[in-house]
mmCIF file of C-alpha atoms in Angstrom:
data_model
loop_
_atom_site.group_PDB
_atom_site.id
_atom_site.type_symbol
_atom_site.label_atom_id
_atom_site.label_comp_id
_atom_site.label_asym_id
_atom_site.label_seq_id
_atom_site.Cartn_x
_atom_site.Cartn_y
_atom_site.Cartn_z
ATOM 1 C CA GLN A 1 -17.647 -4.902 23.715
ATOM 2 C CA ALA A 2 -17.690 -3.685 27.319
ATOM 3 C CA ASN A 3 -15.224 -4.962 29.919
ATOM 4 C CA THR A 4 -18.101 -7.138 31.157
ATOM 5 C CA SER A 5 -18.058 -8.808 27.686
ATOM 6 C CA ASP A 6 -21.583 -7.487 26.966
ATOM 7 C CA LEU A 7 -22.616 -5.498 23.906
ATOM 8 C CA TRP A 8 -23.246 -1.810 24.609
ATOM 9 C CA THR A 9 -24.152 1.078 22.321
ATOM 10 C CA ALA A 10 -23.808 4.725 23.305
ATOM 11 C CA ASP A 11 -24.612 7.871 21.310
ATOM 12 C CA ASP A 12 -26.245 11.273 21.619
ATOM 13 C CA SER A 13 -29.405 10.354 19.712
ATOM 14 C CA PHE A 14 -30.330 7.029 21.256
ATOM 15 C CA GLY A 15 -28.590 7.097 24.643
ATOM 16 C CA GLY A 16 -26.747 4.174 26.176
ATOM 17 C CA THR A 17 -28.058 0.624 25.824
ATOM 18 C CA ASN A 18 -26.848 -2.579 27.423
ATOM 19 C CA TRP A 19 -28.092 -5.268 25.058
ATOM 20 C CA SER A 20 -27.393 -7.971 27.671
ATOM 21 C CA LEU A 21 -25.785 -10.045 24.928
ATOM 22 C CA GLY A 22 -22.350 -11.550 25.509
ATOM 23 C CA LEU A 23 -19.635 -11.205 22.873
ATOM 24 C CA MET A 24 -16.871 -13.664 22.086
ATOM 25 C CA SER A 25 -13.599 -12.688 23.756
ATOM 26 C CA GLY A 26 -11.145 -11.011 21.389
ATOM 27 C CA THR A 27 -13.784 -9.920 18.858
ATOM 28 C CA SER A 28 -15.349 -6.578 17.942
ATOM 29 C CA PRO A 29 -18.806 -5.571 16.717
ATOM 30 C CA SER A 30 -19.547 -3.710 13.474
ATOM 31 C CA ILE A 31 -22.286 -1.079 13.090
ATOM 32 C CA THR A 32 -24.021 0.634 10.163
ATOM 33 C CA ALA A 33 -26.669 3.348 9.893
ATOM 34 C CA VAL A 34 -30.050 2.164 8.557
ATOM 35 C CA ASN A 35 -33.495 3.728 8.220
ATOM 36 C CA GLY A 36 -34.582 4.928 11.642
ATOM 37 C CA GLY A 37 -31.406 3.998 13.449
ATOM 38 C CA TYR A 38 -28.648 1.397 13.226
ATOM 39 C CA GLU A 39 -27.892 -2.312 12.961
ATOM 40 C CA ILE A 40 -25.012 -4.113 14.691
ATOM 41 C CA ALA A 41 -23.288 -7.391 13.786
ATOM 42 C CA PHE A 42 -21.200 -9.348 16.290
ATOM 43 C CA GLU A 43 -19.923 -12.776 17.247
ATOM 44 C CA ALA A 44 -21.824 -13.907 20.333
ATOM 45 C CA ASN A 45 -20.154 -15.821 23.157
ATOM 46 C CA THR A 46 -21.825 -18.910 21.688
ATOM 47 C CA GLY A 47 -19.696 -18.484 18.558
ATOM 48 C CA ASP A 48 -22.688 -17.583 16.361
ATOM 49 C CA LEU A 49 -23.308 -14.460 14.282
ATOM 50 C CA TRP A 50 -25.976 -12.123 15.681
ATOM 51 C CA THR A 51 -27.421 -8.878 14.332
ATOM 52 C CA VAL A 52 -29.413 -6.494 16.530
ATOM 53 C CA GLY A 53 -30.913 -3.052 16.057
ATOM 54 C CA SER A 54 -33.592 -1.057 14.308
ATOM 55 C CA LEU A 55 -34.193 -3.698 11.618
ATOM 56 C CA GLY A 56 -34.613 -6.520 14.120
ATOM 57 C CA ASP A 57 -32.621 -8.942 16.236
ATOM 58 C CA THR A 58 -31.484 -12.190 14.594
ATOM 59 C CA ASN A 59 -29.411 -15.203 15.595
ATOM 60 C CA TRP A 60 -28.180 -16.363 12.195
ATOM 61 C CA ASN A 61 -27.144 -19.779 13.549
ATOM 62 C CA LEU A 62 -23.934 -19.311 11.582
ATOM 63 C CA GLY A 63 -20.824 -20.313 13.491
ATOM 64 C CA MET A 64 -17.912 -17.893 13.239
ATOM 65 C CA MET A 65 -14.183 -18.525 13.411
ATOM 66 C CA SER A 66 -12.848 -17.824 16.896
ATOM 67 C CA GLY A 67 -11.030 -14.500 17.143
ATOM 68 C CA THR A 68 -12.609 -12.959 14.031
ATOM 69 C CA SER A 69 -15.149 -10.165 13.674
ATOM 70 C CA PRO A 70 -17.974 -9.508 11.186
ATOM 71 C CA SER A 71 -18.388 -6.489 8.914
ATOM 72 C CA ILE A 72 -21.813 -4.964 8.128
ATOM 73 C CA THR A 73 -23.028 -2.467 5.512
ATOM 74 C CA ALA A 74 -26.432 -0.891 4.854
ATOM 75 C CA THR A 75 -28.159 -1.806 1.566
ATOM 76 C CA ASN A 76 -31.175 -0.629 -0.436
ATOM 77 C CA GLY A 77 -31.082 2.904 0.887
ATOM 78 C CA GLY A 78 -30.869 1.791 4.488
ATOM 79 C CA SER A 79 -33.869 -0.545 4.383
ATOM 80 C CA GLY A 80 -31.620 -3.593 4.611
ATOM 81 C CA PHE A 81 -28.086 -4.755 5.367
ATOM 82 C CA GLU A 82 -25.492 -7.370 4.443
ATOM 83 C CA VAL A 83 -22.894 -8.950 6.739
ATOM 84 C CA ALA A 84 -19.599 -10.622 5.843
ATOM 85 C CA VAL A 85 -18.000 -13.161 8.195
ATOM 86 C CA GLN A 86 -15.345 -15.843 8.388
ATOM 87 C CA THR A 87 -17.247 -18.954 9.421
ATOM 88 C CA ASN A 88 -15.947 -21.671 11.728
ATOM 89 C CA THR A 89 -15.056 -23.682 8.620
ATOM 90 C CA GLY A 90 -12.629 -20.925 7.612
ATOM 91 C CA ASP A 91 -14.731 -19.848 4.618
ATOM 92 C CA LEU A 92 -16.218 -16.467 3.664
ATOM 93 C CA TRP A 93 -19.994 -16.121 3.980
ATOM 94 C CA THR A 94 -22.286 -13.141 3.389
ATOM 95 C CA VAL A 95 -25.807 -13.015 4.843
ATOM 96 C CA GLY A 96 -28.578 -10.444 4.895
ATOM 97 C CA SER A 97 -31.160 -8.632 2.817
ATOM 98 C CA LEU A 98 -29.373 -9.359 -0.485
ATOM 99 C CA GLY A 99 -29.171 -13.078 0.190
ATOM 100 C CA ASP A 100 -26.987 -15.648 1.931
ATOM 101 C CA THR A 101 -23.915 -16.854 0.045
ATOM 102 C CA ALA A 102 -21.125 -19.326 0.757
ATOM 103 C CA TRP A 103 -18.311 -17.998 -1.426
ATOM 104 C CA ASN A 104 -16.192 -21.161 -1.219
ATOM 105 C CA LEU A 105 -13.242 -18.881 -0.514
ATOM 106 C CA GLY A 106 -10.976 -19.926 2.335
ATOM 107 C CA MET A 107 -9.785 -17.128 4.616
ATOM 108 C CA MET A 108 -6.567 -16.759 6.608
ATOM 109 C CA ARG A 109 -7.159 -17.827 10.202
ATOM 110 C CA GLY A 110 -7.457 -14.887 12.601
ATOM 111 C CA THR A 111 -8.437 -12.352 9.917
ATOM 112 C CA SER A 112 -11.765 -10.662 9.238
ATOM 113 C CA PRO A 113 -13.510 -9.535 6.043
ATOM 114 C CA SER A 114 -14.557 -5.981 5.148
ATOM 115 C CA ILE A 115 -17.752 -5.179 3.210
ATOM 116 C CA THR A 116 -19.114 -2.083 1.454
ATOM 117 C CA ALA A 117 -22.389 -1.403 -0.379
ATOM 118 C CA THR A 118 -22.182 -0.786 -4.149
ATOM 119 C CA ASP A 119 -24.539 0.084 -7.004
ATOM 120 C CA GLY A 120 -26.624 2.440 -4.891
ATOM 121 C CA GLY A 121 -27.036 -0.201 -2.215
ATOM 122 C CA SER A 122 -28.325 -2.910 -4.544
ATOM 123 C CA GLY A 123 -25.019 -4.774 -4.359
ATOM 124 C CA PHE A 124 -21.869 -5.144 -2.290
ATOM 125 C CA GLU A 125 -18.179 -5.979 -2.477
ATOM 126 C CA VAL A 126 -16.103 -7.826 0.126
ATOM 127 C CA ALA A 127 -12.342 -7.759 0.694
ATOM 128 C CA VAL A 128 -10.558 -10.645 2.451
ATOM 129 C CA GLN A 129 -7.150 -12.126 3.114
ATOM 130 C CA THR A 130 -7.394 -15.650 1.726
ATOM 131 C CA ASN A 131 -5.792 -18.726 3.245
ATOM 132 C CA THR A 132 -2.983 -18.318 0.711
ATOM 133 C CA GLY A 133 -2.135 -14.937 2.256
ATOM 134 C CA ASP A 134 -3.353 -12.963 -0.770
ATOM 135 C CA LEU A 135 -5.897 -10.146 -1.124
ATOM 136 C CA TRP A 136 -9.154 -11.052 -2.866
ATOM 137 C CA THR A 137 -12.290 -9.003 -3.544
ATOM 138 C CA VAL A 138 -15.617 -10.667 -4.385
ATOM 139 C CA GLY A 139 -19.139 -9.421 -4.960
ATOM 140 C CA SER A 140 -21.398 -7.481 -7.298
ATOM 141 C CA LEU A 141 -18.496 -5.718 -9.023
ATOM 142 C CA GLY A 142 -16.673 -8.962 -9.762
ATOM 143 C CA ASP A 143 -14.237 -11.383 -8.145
ATOM 144 C CA THR A 144 -10.543 -10.467 -8.281
ATOM 145 C CA ALA A 145 -7.329 -12.079 -7.055
ATOM 146 C CA TRP A 146 -5.046 -9.051 -6.675
ATOM 147 C CA ASN A 147 -1.842 -11.107 -6.468
ATOM 148 C CA LEU A 148 -0.921 -8.933 -3.491
ATOM 149 C CA GLY A 149 0.448 -10.757 -0.460
ATOM 150 C CA MET A 150 -0.825 -9.529 2.908
ATOM 151 C CA MET A 151 0.877 -9.447 6.298
ATOM 152 C CA ASN A 152 -0.068 -12.440 8.449
ATOM 153 C CA GLY A 153 -2.791 -11.650 10.986
ATOM 154 C CA THR A 154 -4.019 -8.466 9.286
ATOM 155 C CA SER A 155 -7.298 -7.622 7.561
ATOM 156 C CA PRO A 156 -8.207 -5.374 4.613
ATOM 157 C CA SER A 157 -10.530 -2.364 4.591
ATOM 158 C CA ILE A 158 -12.796 -1.549 1.610
ATOM 159 C CA ILE A 159 -14.857 1.519 0.623
ATOM 160 C CA ALA A 160 -17.172 2.155 -2.335
ATOM 161 C CA LEU A 161 -16.352 5.057 -4.670
ATOM 162 C CA ASP A 162 -18.045 6.906 -7.557
ATOM 163 C CA GLY A 163 -21.580 6.283 -6.348
ATOM 164 C CA GLY A 164 -20.833 2.625 -5.761
ATOM 165 C CA VAL A 165 -19.561 1.730 -9.244
ATOM 166 C CA GLY A 166 -16.012 1.282 -7.997
ATOM 167 C CA PHE A 167 -14.091 0.633 -4.790
ATOM 168 C CA GLU A 168 -10.702 0.996 -3.146
ATOM 169 C CA VAL A 169 -9.038 -1.364 -0.655
ATOM 170 C CA ALA A 170 -6.303 -0.603 1.883
ATOM 171 C CA VAL A 171 -4.035 -3.391 3.185
ATOM 172 C CA GLN A 172 -0.787 -4.032 4.996
ATOM 173 C CA THR A 173 1.251 -6.106 2.559
ATOM 174 C CA ASN A 174 3.674 -8.865 3.493
ATOM 175 C CA THR A 175 6.480 -6.316 3.087
ATOM 176 C CA GLY A 176 5.013 -4.355 5.998
ATOM 177 C CA ASN A 177 4.031 -1.405 3.791
ATOM 178 C CA LEU A 178 0.651 0.229 3.224
ATOM 179 C CA TRP A 179 -0.926 -0.409 -0.179
ATOM 180 C CA ALA A 180 -4.173 0.846 -1.737
ATOM 181 C CA VAL A 181 -5.664 -0.938 -4.762
ATOM 182 C CA GLY A 182 -8.904 -0.577 -6.681
ATOM 183 C CA ALA A 183 -10.796 1.562 -9.175
ATOM 184 C CA TYR A 184 -8.734 4.747 -8.729
ATOM 185 C CA TRP A 185 -5.161 3.627 -8.276
ATOM 186 C CA ASP A 186 -2.831 0.854 -7.158
ATOM 187 C CA THR A 187 -0.265 2.488 -4.904
ATOM 188 C CA ASP A 188 2.609 1.199 -2.801
ATOM 189 C CA TYR A 189 3.126 3.752 -0.068
ATOM 190 C CA ALA A 190 6.663 2.431 0.212
ATOM 191 C CA GLY A 191 7.734 5.079 2.673
ATOM 192 C CA LEU A 192 5.006 4.163 5.138
ATOM 193 C CA GLY A 193 5.786 1.009 7.087
ATOM 194 C CA MET A 194 3.008 -0.334 9.284
ATOM 195 C CA ARG A 195 3.175 -1.783 12.785
ATOM 196 C CA GLN A 196 3.102 -5.592 12.752
ATOM 197 C CA ALA A 197 -0.346 -7.158 13.327
ATOM 198 C CA THR A 198 -2.221 -3.904 12.629
ATOM 199 C CA SER A 199 -4.732 -3.232 9.870
ATOM 200 C CA PRO A 200 -5.540 -0.030 7.950
ATOM 201 C CA SER A 201 -8.896 1.712 7.543
ATOM 202 C CA ILE A 202 -10.078 3.581 4.449
ATOM 203 C CA ALA A 203 -12.747 6.241 3.718
ATOM 204 C CA SER A 204 -13.886 8.108 0.615
ATOM 205 C CA ARG A 205 -13.594 11.872 0.312
#
């Protein structure tokens, strides 16, 4: 989001592009590589979810919660994508090539979901902070309440592992410490306190 509030992309391959699309103040876009380029998800200044890029430009007519941001992942080998958002009702929705789903899962106000492709891109898993303050994951690999309290105002980060048959999530817990939970290990990095109101990011290696 540029300081003009418009969406811009800039990279060596495609050059700089002003999409002339206004973003909601206090929100951030999410981008994923797809066949032939990239696709971006963002909350427009109208409050609706938009996706733009190589696979087309779409106004999903899905109202988002103010102050939250979407998360996008490529699916089906880059021929499609799926987006996770907190809607203006406070619930988790996913929309895209693998279908549109209302998960009937209330999210903590001011937090954003994280999504990753699984099963070779034929599925996905989403991590959220629910309105009870707990970490949940839902999707193709199952729905799990981790009974792990999260710090108010923070969001989880999720990554697929083992070719998409497992995943790992990083969070700031309500103790202020970094935790990772998922297919590989559940670890309290007790010696690593996190700054209040910040969220971790996770990658596979």
